[in-house]
Amino acid sequence: MSLQVFLQAKFFGINALLTEEGLGGEAFLSRCHWFSLLGEMAPRALLAELGLSPLLLGAATGGRFLLVLPEASIPAAEAFLSTLAERVSTVTNGRAGLIWATTENLGAWPDIRKRLEIGLRQRRDTPRLPLGLLAGGATPFPYDTLAASLRPAANVGWSPEDPTAFLPDAGTHQWPLPIAVSPTVPPARRWGVLTADLDNVGPRLQAATTAEEYLQLSMTFKNFVAGELARVAATPEFASRVTVLYSGGDDFAVAAPWDALLDLAREMRRVAGLMLRQLDEQREGASRSVSMAIVHARRGESLADVYSRSLEALEAVKASGKNAISLFGRTLDWAQLKEAVEIKGQMRKLLSRFHASPEFLDELEGFYLDPAGGADLTSARARRRGRTLDKPWRLHRRLRRAVDVRESDAFDKQWDTLLSQLTAEAAGRRQLRPTGYVALAWARLEATSS
């Protein structure tokens, strides 16, 4: 009986392709889809080329895949992956790559997994010159129209002549498209990108005691992210508004009009909590947290640039303790987000009920003592004046002049409520709370979009 061998492979470097300066929206979508297909199609093509059963594919999630192969097939599998790795390096000019490791199915699963991780790390640490550069300098990425070409297709095909190309309804081997191609870049005037990550998935997987448990958990997370994201995006509230950029093993990214992003974030957090709660019943003490970041596009900003900023914001959330959301450059826990909604409502009420001038929000803008990370919100006029909350009565006096005398008491009460929600004492001075910053940015965005 032939010895079984585990083969684990991992693609890396996709963000270097997605954050390229000046990358257009259609090209960005094509690169997202190319990478998703690469992780799904490569292990299936390997098994098909070697004449092995597709049941030997254990899991393919987020650019990683795990195969169980007969020992006699390992040389052919190594040759397949070497050719694929060279082509990936060539078409991406060395920015993306493929690493893999093998080990015999001997011993307990934690020991097998550790040997695979060590093998991957050793291969990743081995320096390699980018083959695209060796061949004579950087060349354009050849698949920037992939999304458009696959849009009308029912199947995606693969051929050994170019193992990184994916063909619409053609090729040596074909499979049903596993990932729906997103239609277009959001055309709304105000739009943004939401990135999200289920927290502590890595430790959950590492805690698996058997290969079966590891594979089951991997597929649970993958199926949840892909399935629930597709379901939510197809509901009447989000249909035709949400563009799925990618969905991985434990993370996803979408682009949408700004007013859809927060509702989508809330719904995905809700269903993620239900799924993780079910897992908690099986594993005591497991975390149920989700980290997210929403970044709104600035005027003239490319999808690639917005996506890059969203990744930075998500990293800041995870570094601050996870289970939170970054919005308008501030990290809030989910309870604080509800508070920011209430503060925004107070601001909008001053504008609507008491007919305050829209410049009221610009005046509030000048209260910030340290607008770090909010250069898009803080005007040059406000910075020159250097106003602070040390003398808020000046703004109150200007606003009150425009209020009907019969509404003056109600206005004063509304103003005091807003000011108490907006500020806090710190180092002997009044400063805006993070929730106030988010509420102001949010109210200004709504005001300029209405």
Tab-separated table of C-alpha atoms in Angstrom:
chain	number	residue	atom	x	y	z
A	1	MET	CA	0.000	0.000	0.000
A	2	SER	CA	1.406	3.370	-1.056
A	3	LEU	CA	2.213	5.825	1.706
A	4	GLN	CA	-0.029	8.898	1.832
A	5	VAL	CA	1.608	12.334	1.688
A	6	PHE	CA	0.114	15.691	2.659
A	7	LEU	CA	0.898	18.564	0.288
A	8	GLN	CA	0.096	22.084	1.407
A	9	ALA	CA	0.557	25.082	-0.895
A	10	LYS	CA	0.093	28.806	-0.483
A	11	PHE	CA	-0.039	31.693	-2.958
A	12	PHE	CA	1.214	35.030	-1.666
A	13	GLY	CA	1.725	38.602	-2.809
A	14	ILE	CA	-1.729	39.435	-4.178
A	15	ASN	CA	-1.867	42.751	-2.321
A	16	ALA	CA	1.215	43.927	-4.229
A	17	LEU	CA	-0.832	43.489	-7.402
A	18	LEU	CA	-3.981	45.088	-6.017
A	19	THR	CA	-2.343	48.188	-4.559
A	20	GLU	CA	-0.456	49.189	-7.705
A	21	GLU	CA	-0.653	52.959	-8.139
A	22	GLY	CA	-3.160	54.121	-10.725
A	23	LEU	CA	-4.765	50.686	-11.171
A	24	GLY	CA	-8.150	51.041	-12.884
A	25	GLY	CA	-11.358	49.594	-11.527
A	26	GLU	CA	-11.881	46.898	-14.165
A	27	ALA	CA	-8.244	45.810	-13.907
A	28	PHE	CA	-8.564	45.714	-10.111
A	29	LEU	CA	-11.606	43.439	-10.323
A	30	SER	CA	-9.812	41.222	-12.837
A	31	ARG	CA	-6.822	40.790	-10.530
A	32	CYS	CA	-9.086	39.962	-7.583
A	33	HIS	CA	-10.856	37.346	-9.659
A	34	TRP	CA	-7.616	35.976	-11.098
A	35	PHE	CA	-6.195	35.354	-7.637
A	36	SER	CA	-9.413	33.742	-6.408
A	37	LEU	CA	-9.435	31.424	-9.421
A	38	LEU	CA	-5.746	30.650	-8.982
A	39	GLY	CA	-6.345	29.243	-5.512
A	40	GLU	CA	-9.401	27.263	-6.624
A	41	MET	CA	-8.223	25.964	-10.000
A	42	ALA	CA	-4.555	25.121	-9.329
A	43	PRO	CA	-5.179	22.105	-7.039
A	44	ARG	CA	-7.970	20.828	-9.295
A	45	ALA	CA	-5.771	21.150	-12.377
A	46	LEU	CA	-2.931	19.344	-10.585
A	47	LEU	CA	-5.166	16.392	-9.746
A	48	ALA	CA	-6.635	16.328	-13.254
A	49	GLU	CA	-3.216	16.413	-14.936
A	50	LEU	CA	-1.947	13.579	-12.714
A	51	GLY	CA	-5.076	11.532	-13.318
A	52	LEU	CA	-5.982	11.496	-9.632
A	53	SER	CA	-9.384	11.647	-7.988
A	54	PRO	CA	-10.731	15.133	-7.164
A	55	LEU	CA	-11.642	13.711	-3.752
A	56	LEU	CA	-7.951	14.037	-2.822
A	57	LEU	CA	-8.453	17.797	-2.526
A	58	GLY	CA	-8.845	18.380	1.176
A	59	ALA	CA	-9.438	22.142	1.215
A	60	ALA	CA	-8.862	25.212	-0.947
A	61	THR	CA	-9.383	28.447	0.984
A	62	GLY	CA	-8.008	31.952	0.677
A	63	GLY	CA	-5.097	31.155	-1.630
A	64	ARG	CA	-4.120	27.982	0.250
A	65	PHE	CA	-4.865	24.370	-0.533
A	66	LEU	CA	-4.222	20.994	1.046
A	67	LEU	CA	-3.986	17.733	-0.906
A	68	VAL	CA	-3.573	14.122	0.143
A	69	LEU	CA	-1.483	12.347	-2.516
A	70	PRO	CA	0.008	8.888	-2.989
A	71	GLU	CA	3.751	8.940	-2.467
A	72	ALA	CA	4.387	7.881	-6.071
A	73	SER	CA	2.698	11.069	-7.360
A	74	ILE	CA	4.882	13.516	-5.425
A	75	PRO	CA	7.606	13.981	-8.125
A	76	ALA	CA	4.966	14.820	-10.749
A	77	ALA	CA	3.184	17.140	-8.323
A	78	GLU	CA	6.458	18.911	-7.518
A	79	ALA	CA	7.130	19.398	-11.237
A	80	PHE	CA	3.614	20.801	-11.775
A	81	LEU	CA	3.968	23.261	-8.902
A	82	SER	CA	7.464	24.336	-9.985
A	83	THR	CA	6.172	25.223	-13.455
A	84	LEU	CA	3.193	27.039	-11.967
A	85	ALA	CA	5.372	28.962	-9.500
A	86	GLU	CA	7.685	30.137	-12.298
A	87	ARG	CA	4.739	31.334	-14.354
A	88	VAL	CA	3.147	33.155	-11.403
A	89	SER	CA	6.429	34.935	-10.726
A	90	THR	CA	6.808	35.829	-14.399
A	91	VAL	CA	3.333	37.275	-15.016
A	92	THR	CA	3.429	39.278	-11.763
A	93	ASN	CA	7.032	40.470	-12.143
A	94	GLY	CA	7.964	38.725	-8.926
A	95	ARG	CA	5.284	40.362	-6.807
A	96	ALA	CA	3.268	37.176	-6.235
A	97	GLY	CA	4.472	33.635	-5.757
A	98	LEU	CA	3.705	30.079	-4.724
A	99	ILE	CA	5.266	27.991	-1.985
A	100	TRP	CA	4.483	24.439	-0.917
A	101	ALA	CA	5.601	21.704	1.442
A	102	THR	CA	5.058	17.971	1.754
A	103	THR	CA	5.213	15.503	4.614
A	104	GLU	CA	4.213	11.903	5.174
A	105	ASN	CA	0.932	11.074	6.852
A	106	LEU	CA	2.703	9.816	9.942
A	107	GLY	CA	2.077	10.810	13.542
A	108	ALA	CA	-0.575	13.021	15.114
A	109	TRP	CA	-2.121	15.834	13.071
A	110	PRO	CA	-0.594	18.658	15.170
A	111	ASP	CA	2.865	17.249	14.373
A	112	ILE	CA	1.993	16.900	10.664
A	113	ARG	CA	0.681	20.460	10.546
A	114	LYS	CA	3.812	21.770	12.268
A	115	ARG	CA	6.060	20.015	9.742
A	116	LEU	CA	4.057	21.525	6.878
A	117	GLU	CA	4.273	25.031	8.349
A	118	ILE	CA	8.030	24.700	8.848
A	119	GLY	CA	8.398	23.537	5.257
A	120	LEU	CA	6.374	26.470	3.948
A	121	ARG	CA	8.389	28.926	6.027
A	122	GLN	CA	11.691	27.524	4.829
A	123	ARG	CA	10.645	27.732	1.194
A	124	ARG	CA	9.310	31.261	1.660
A	125	ASP	CA	12.596	32.357	3.244
A	126	THR	CA	14.626	30.993	0.341
A	127	PRO	CA	15.540	34.028	-1.830
A	128	ARG	CA	14.525	33.844	-5.474
A	129	LEU	CA	15.050	36.370	-8.231
A	130	PRO	CA	11.837	37.455	-9.959
A	131	LEU	CA	11.820	35.610	-13.271
A	132	GLY	CA	9.904	38.397	-14.974
A	133	LEU	CA	12.750	40.801	-14.245
A	134	LEU	CA	15.388	38.274	-15.300
A	135	ALA	CA	13.639	38.008	-18.642
A	136	GLY	CA	14.241	41.663	-19.437
A	137	GLY	CA	12.374	43.956	-17.067
A	138	ALA	CA	8.832	44.483	-15.848
A	139	THR	CA	5.969	43.590	-18.163
A	140	PRO	CA	2.255	44.435	-17.887
A	141	PHE	CA	0.063	41.988	-16.035
A	142	PRO	CA	-1.594	39.991	-18.833
A	143	TYR	CA	-4.989	39.273	-17.267
A	144	ASP	CA	-6.400	42.733	-16.564
A	145	THR	CA	-9.451	42.014	-18.745
A	146	LEU	CA	-10.206	38.652	-17.145
A	147	ALA	CA	-13.397	39.762	-15.379
A	148	ALA	CA	-14.958	40.989	-18.628
A	149	SER	CA	-14.000	37.841	-20.541
A	150	LEU	CA	-15.460	35.502	-17.900
A	151	ARG	CA	-18.609	37.519	-17.259
A	152	PRO	CA	-20.771	35.686	-19.832
A	153	ALA	CA	-19.140	32.262	-19.268
A	154	ALA	CA	-20.684	29.282	-17.497
A	155	ASN	CA	-17.390	27.414	-17.095
A	156	VAL	CA	-13.772	28.307	-16.544
A	157	GLY	CA	-11.046	26.330	-18.281
A	158	TRP	CA	-7.365	25.577	-17.707
A	159	SER	CA	-4.643	24.363	-20.061
A	160	PRO	CA	-1.003	23.393	-19.384
A	161	GLU	CA	0.264	25.778	-22.072
A	162	ASP	CA	-0.338	28.675	-19.670
A	163	PRO	CA	-1.119	27.422	-16.153
A	164	THR	CA	-2.027	30.902	-14.880
A	165	ALA	CA	-4.546	31.726	-17.618
A	166	PHE	CA	-8.248	31.019	-17.128
A	167	LEU	CA	-10.369	30.582	-20.217
A	168	PRO	CA	-14.117	31.167	-20.714
A	169	ASP	CA	-15.792	27.883	-21.681
A	170	ALA	CA	-12.553	26.475	-23.129
A	171	GLY	CA	-9.373	24.648	-22.112
A	172	THR	CA	-8.038	21.151	-21.444
A	173	HIS	CA	-9.987	20.928	-18.186
A	174	GLN	CA	-13.137	22.871	-17.340
A	175	TRP	CA	-15.155	23.443	-14.189
A	176	PRO	CA	-18.247	25.514	-13.336
A	177	LEU	CA	-17.276	29.002	-12.310
A	178	PRO	CA	-16.914	28.768	-8.513
A	179	ILE	CA	-16.909	32.494	-7.930
A	180	ALA	CA	-19.376	34.926	-9.472
A	181	VAL	CA	-17.702	37.736	-11.356
A	182	SER	CA	-18.705	41.097	-9.949
A	183	PRO	CA	-20.439	43.320	-12.491
A	184	THR	CA	-18.817	46.740	-12.326
A	185	VAL	CA	-17.053	49.226	-10.121
A	186	PRO	CA	-19.630	51.105	-7.997
A	187	PRO	CA	-20.732	54.189	-10.004
A	188	ALA	CA	-22.144	56.112	-7.061
A	189	ARG	CA	-20.797	59.558	-6.285
A	190	ARG	CA	-19.986	58.471	-2.743
A	191	TRP	CA	-18.652	54.964	-2.379
A	192	GLY	CA	-16.092	53.047	-0.404
A	193	VAL	CA	-14.564	49.686	0.458
A	194	LEU	CA	-15.350	47.386	3.363
A	195	THR	CA	-12.749	44.821	4.425
A	196	ALA	CA	-13.463	42.275	7.137
A	197	ASP	CA	-11.668	39.463	8.921
A	198	LEU	CA	-12.972	36.795	11.286
A	199	ASP	CA	-10.694	37.070	14.307
A	200	ASN	CA	-8.569	34.215	15.623
A	201	VAL	CA	-9.296	31.755	12.813
A	202	GLY	CA	-5.596	30.799	12.707
A	203	PRO	CA	-5.506	29.712	16.367
A	204	ARG	CA	-8.760	27.818	15.887
A	205	LEU	CA	-7.277	25.850	12.991
A	206	GLN	CA	-4.027	25.246	14.849
A	207	ALA	CA	-5.981	23.832	17.774
A	208	ALA	CA	-7.487	21.096	15.563
A	209	THR	CA	-6.408	17.674	16.825
A	210	THR	CA	-7.107	15.705	13.636
A	211	ALA	CA	-6.849	16.322	9.918
A	212	GLU	CA	-10.590	15.789	9.635
A	213	GLU	CA	-11.308	18.504	12.212
A	214	TYR	CA	-8.876	20.871	10.469
A	215	LEU	CA	-10.531	20.316	7.078
A	216	GLN	CA	-14.016	20.651	8.508
A	217	LEU	CA	-13.162	23.955	10.193
A	218	SER	CA	-11.446	25.279	7.060
A	219	MET	CA	-14.464	24.525	4.908
A	220	THR	CA	-16.863	25.889	7.530
A	221	PHE	CA	-15.138	29.270	7.497
A	222	LYS	CA	-14.782	29.310	3.702
A	223	ASN	CA	-18.389	28.318	3.061
A	224	PHE	CA	-19.644	30.836	5.592
A	225	VAL	CA	-17.690	33.756	4.142
A	226	ALA	CA	-18.488	32.954	0.507
A	227	GLY	CA	-22.031	31.709	1.064
A	228	GLU	CA	-23.298	34.300	3.515
A	229	LEU	CA	-21.636	37.161	1.670
A	230	ALA	CA	-23.290	36.062	-1.574
A	231	ARG	CA	-26.649	35.653	0.176
A	232	VAL	CA	-26.538	39.055	1.862
A	233	ALA	CA	-25.297	40.806	-1.285
A	234	ALA	CA	-28.223	39.310	-3.243
A	235	THR	CA	-30.931	40.638	-0.899
A	236	PRO	CA	-33.103	43.513	-2.210
A	237	GLU	CA	-31.321	45.962	0.079
A	238	PHE	CA	-27.915	45.310	-1.496
A	239	ALA	CA	-28.554	43.726	-4.898
A	240	SER	CA	-26.928	45.657	-7.772
A	241	ARG	CA	-25.210	47.907	-5.230
A	242	VAL	CA	-22.505	45.673	-3.763
A	243	THR	CA	-19.438	44.533	-5.702
A	244	VAL	CA	-17.696	41.568	-4.067
A	245	LEU	CA	-13.963	42.080	-4.543
A	246	TYR	CA	-12.943	38.783	-2.968
A	247	SER	CA	-13.966	36.264	-0.336
A	248	GLY	CA	-11.250	34.172	1.261
A	249	GLY	CA	-11.048	31.522	3.917
A	250	ASP	CA	-11.791	33.950	6.751
A	251	ASP	CA	-11.936	37.407	5.181
A	252	PHE	CA	-13.626	39.385	2.436
A	253	ALA	CA	-13.741	42.784	0.760
A	254	VAL	CA	-16.576	44.576	-0.998
A	255	ALA	CA	-17.056	47.921	-2.716
A	256	ALA	CA	-20.396	49.712	-2.540
A	257	PRO	CA	-22.073	53.116	-2.186
A	258	TRP	CA	-21.192	54.532	1.201
A	259	ASP	CA	-24.734	54.275	2.600
A	260	ALA	CA	-24.798	50.511	1.980
A	261	LEU	CA	-21.453	49.685	3.550
A	262	LEU	CA	-22.330	50.084	7.215
A	263	ASP	CA	-25.597	48.167	6.888
A	264	LEU	CA	-23.700	45.374	5.126
A	265	ALA	CA	-21.065	45.375	7.871
A	266	ARG	CA	-23.708	45.087	10.573
A	267	GLU	CA	-25.510	42.230	8.840
A	268	MET	CA	-22.312	40.272	8.183
A	269	ARG	CA	-21.265	40.750	11.800
A	270	ARG	CA	-24.672	39.470	12.940
A	271	VAL	CA	-24.571	36.285	10.865
A	272	ALA	CA	-20.894	35.754	11.717
A	273	GLY	CA	-21.820	35.888	15.395
A	274	LEU	CA	-24.447	33.189	14.876
A	275	MET	CA	-21.985	30.928	13.067
A	276	LEU	CA	-19.200	31.451	15.584
A	277	ARG	CA	-21.594	30.893	18.466
A	278	GLN	CA	-22.404	27.463	17.072
A	279	LEU	CA	-18.704	26.666	16.932
A	280	ASP	CA	-18.331	27.858	20.516
A	281	GLU	CA	-20.758	25.182	21.622
A	282	GLN	CA	-18.274	22.635	20.275
A	283	ARG	CA	-15.104	24.359	21.520
A	284	GLU	CA	-15.178	26.075	24.905
A	285	GLY	CA	-13.797	29.598	25.075
A	286	ALA	CA	-13.570	30.203	21.323
A	287	SER	CA	-13.641	33.846	20.244
A	288	ARG	CA	-16.692	35.260	18.459
A	289	SER	CA	-15.157	38.529	17.333
A	290	VAL	CA	-15.028	40.113	13.881
A	291	SER	CA	-12.845	43.037	12.770
A	292	MET	CA	-13.901	45.355	9.961
A	293	ALA	CA	-12.838	48.589	8.296
A	294	ILE	CA	-14.765	50.969	6.043
A	295	VAL	CA	-12.885	53.515	3.981
A	296	HIS	CA	-14.700	56.061	1.846
A	297	ALA	CA	-13.267	57.115	-1.486
A	298	ARG	CA	-11.883	60.604	-1.870
A	299	ARG	CA	-12.560	62.551	-5.013
A	300	GLY	CA	-10.739	61.037	-7.986
A	301	GLU	CA	-9.296	58.167	-5.927
A	302	SER	CA	-8.889	54.791	-7.634
A	303	LEU	CA	-10.387	51.564	-6.348
A	304	ALA	CA	-6.873	50.218	-5.764
A	305	ASP	CA	-5.987	53.211	-3.569
A	306	VAL	CA	-9.179	52.927	-1.512
A	307	TYR	CA	-8.615	49.194	-1.065
A	308	SER	CA	-5.038	49.844	0.081
A	309	ARG	CA	-6.235	52.305	2.713
A	310	SER	CA	-8.883	49.848	3.879
A	311	LEU	CA	-6.210	47.199	4.479
A	312	GLU	CA	-4.211	49.640	6.586
A	313	ALA	CA	-7.325	50.532	8.581
A	314	LEU	CA	-8.135	46.852	9.157
A	315	GLU	CA	-4.604	46.206	10.406
A	316	ALA	CA	-5.016	49.087	12.846
A	317	VAL	CA	-8.235	47.525	14.147
A	318	LYS	CA	-6.611	44.142	14.672
A	319	ALA	CA	-3.599	45.738	16.352
A	320	SER	CA	-5.871	47.599	18.770
A	321	GLY	CA	-7.497	44.449	20.109
A	322	LYS	CA	-9.846	43.216	17.325
A	323	ASN	CA	-13.642	42.909	17.456
A	324	ALA	CA	-14.098	46.503	16.341
A	325	ILE	CA	-14.652	48.597	13.232
A	326	SER	CA	-12.634	51.397	11.681
A	327	LEU	CA	-14.765	54.200	10.288
A	328	PHE	CA	-13.531	57.592	9.074
A	329	GLY	CA	-10.075	56.841	10.423
A	330	ARG	CA	-11.179	56.003	13.968
A	331	THR	CA	-11.439	52.578	15.599
A	332	LEU	CA	-14.659	51.996	17.530
A	333	ASP	CA	-15.965	48.952	19.290
A	334	TRP	CA	-19.420	47.911	18.179
A	335	ALA	CA	-21.121	49.576	21.147
A	336	GLN	CA	-19.405	52.887	20.338
A	337	LEU	CA	-20.653	52.617	16.769
A	338	LYS	CA	-24.237	52.732	18.058
A	339	GLU	CA	-23.322	55.831	20.066
A	340	ALA	CA	-21.859	57.491	16.962
A	341	VAL	CA	-25.162	56.906	15.156
A	342	GLU	CA	-26.988	58.714	17.963
A	343	ILE	CA	-24.586	61.674	17.886
A	344	LYS	CA	-24.949	61.928	14.126
A	345	GLY	CA	-28.702	62.070	14.633
A	346	GLN	CA	-28.296	65.028	17.006
A	347	MET	CA	-26.247	66.892	14.397
A	348	ARG	CA	-28.735	66.199	11.640
A	349	LYS	CA	-31.563	67.333	13.928
A	350	LEU	CA	-29.893	70.704	14.423
A	351	LEU	CA	-29.695	71.048	10.666
A	352	SER	CA	-33.264	69.980	9.919
A	353	ARG	CA	-35.421	71.111	12.853
A	354	PHE	CA	-33.651	74.352	13.690
A	355	HIS	CA	-32.568	75.150	10.135
A	356	ALA	CA	-28.936	75.563	11.056
A	357	SER	CA	-26.725	76.424	8.130
A	358	PRO	CA	-24.795	73.487	6.590
A	359	GLU	CA	-21.695	75.480	7.535
A	360	PHE	CA	-22.528	74.442	11.088
A	361	LEU	CA	-20.716	71.173	10.405
A	362	ASP	CA	-17.718	73.091	9.090
A	363	GLU	CA	-17.681	75.060	12.330
A	364	LEU	CA	-17.728	71.861	14.365
A	365	GLU	CA	-14.850	70.706	12.240
A	366	GLY	CA	-12.647	73.366	13.735
A	367	PHE	CA	-13.074	71.938	17.220
A	368	TYR	CA	-10.535	69.228	16.593
A	369	LEU	CA	-7.313	69.584	18.532
A	370	ASP	CA	-5.532	66.786	16.662
A	371	PRO	CA	-7.081	65.855	13.283
A	372	ALA	CA	-4.487	63.165	12.614
A	373	GLY	CA	-5.601	60.852	9.886
A	374	GLY	CA	-8.493	63.156	9.001
A	375	ALA	CA	-6.933	65.574	6.543
A	376	ASP	CA	-9.872	65.002	4.202
A	377	LEU	CA	-12.233	66.333	6.899
A	378	THR	CA	-10.316	69.289	8.297
A	379	SER	CA	-10.476	72.373	6.090
A	380	ALA	CA	-7.625	74.804	5.560
A	381	ARG	CA	-9.796	77.564	7.007
A	382	ALA	CA	-10.337	75.633	10.214
A	383	ARG	CA	-6.655	74.831	10.527
A	384	ARG	CA	-5.701	78.482	10.083
A	385	ARG	CA	-8.108	79.613	12.760
A	386	GLY	CA	-6.961	76.880	15.114
A	387	ARG	CA	-10.293	76.848	16.942
A	388	THR	CA	-10.791	74.466	19.883
A	389	LEU	CA	-13.630	73.542	22.176
A	390	ASP	CA	-12.232	75.833	24.866
A	391	LYS	CA	-14.748	78.504	23.706
A	392	PRO	CA	-17.747	76.655	22.260
A	393	TRP	CA	-20.177	79.465	23.157
A	394	ARG	CA	-19.032	81.433	20.094
A	395	LEU	CA	-20.458	78.809	17.764
A	396	HIS	CA	-23.545	78.444	19.969
A	397	ARG	CA	-24.166	82.197	19.814
A	398	ARG	CA	-23.901	82.306	16.012
A	399	LEU	CA	-26.259	79.353	15.598
A	400	ARG	CA	-28.803	80.652	18.107
A	401	ARG	CA	-29.255	83.931	16.205
A	402	ALA	CA	-30.847	82.003	13.330
A	403	VAL	CA	-33.310	80.110	15.566
A	404	ASP	CA	-36.944	81.177	15.989
A	405	VAL	CA	-37.384	82.642	19.470
A	406	ARG	CA	-40.129	80.111	20.173
A	407	GLU	CA	-37.628	77.315	19.584
A	408	SER	CA	-34.751	78.825	21.548
A	409	ASP	CA	-35.197	76.693	24.677
A	410	ALA	CA	-35.450	73.501	22.610
A	411	PHE	CA	-32.367	74.559	20.663
A	412	ASP	CA	-30.379	75.179	23.841
A	413	LYS	CA	-31.306	71.744	25.143
A	414	GLN	CA	-30.394	70.109	21.852
A	415	TRP	CA	-27.091	71.949	21.724
A	416	ASP	CA	-26.162	71.003	25.286
A	417	THR	CA	-26.979	67.363	24.579
A	418	LEU	CA	-24.825	67.363	21.474
A	419	LEU	CA	-21.911	69.060	23.210
A	420	SER	CA	-21.975	66.585	26.100
A	421	GLN	CA	-21.982	63.668	23.665
A	422	LEU	CA	-19.304	65.168	21.482
A	423	THR	CA	-16.652	66.044	24.010
A	424	ALA	CA	-14.713	64.770	26.972
A	425	GLU	CA	-12.162	66.231	29.364
A	426	ALA	CA	-8.568	65.146	28.664
A	427	ALA	CA	-5.411	66.713	30.128
A	428	GLY	CA	-7.376	69.718	31.322
A	429	ARG	CA	-8.877	70.496	27.902
A	430	ARG	CA	-12.025	69.517	26.097
A	431	GLN	CA	-11.434	67.193	23.195
A	432	LEU	CA	-13.656	65.367	20.789
A	433	ARG	CA	-14.327	61.752	21.573
A	434	PRO	CA	-13.653	59.222	18.779
A	435	THR	CA	-17.384	58.639	18.473
A	436	GLY	CA	-17.871	62.373	17.942
A	437	TYR	CA	-15.285	62.432	15.184
A	438	VAL	CA	-17.019	59.563	13.392
A	439	ALA	CA	-20.442	61.151	13.860
A	440	LEU	CA	-19.268	64.466	12.413
A	441	ALA	CA	-17.605	62.870	9.416
A	442	TRP	CA	-20.688	60.770	8.834
A	443	ALA	CA	-23.051	63.753	9.079
A	444	ARG	CA	-20.906	65.783	6.682
A	445	LEU	CA	-20.878	62.912	4.199
A	446	GLU	CA	-24.674	62.683	4.331
A	447	ALA	CA	-25.045	66.440	4.002
A	448	THR	CA	-22.823	66.662	0.928
A	449	SER	CA	-24.503	63.653	-0.690
A	450	SER	CA	-28.095	64.789	-0.217
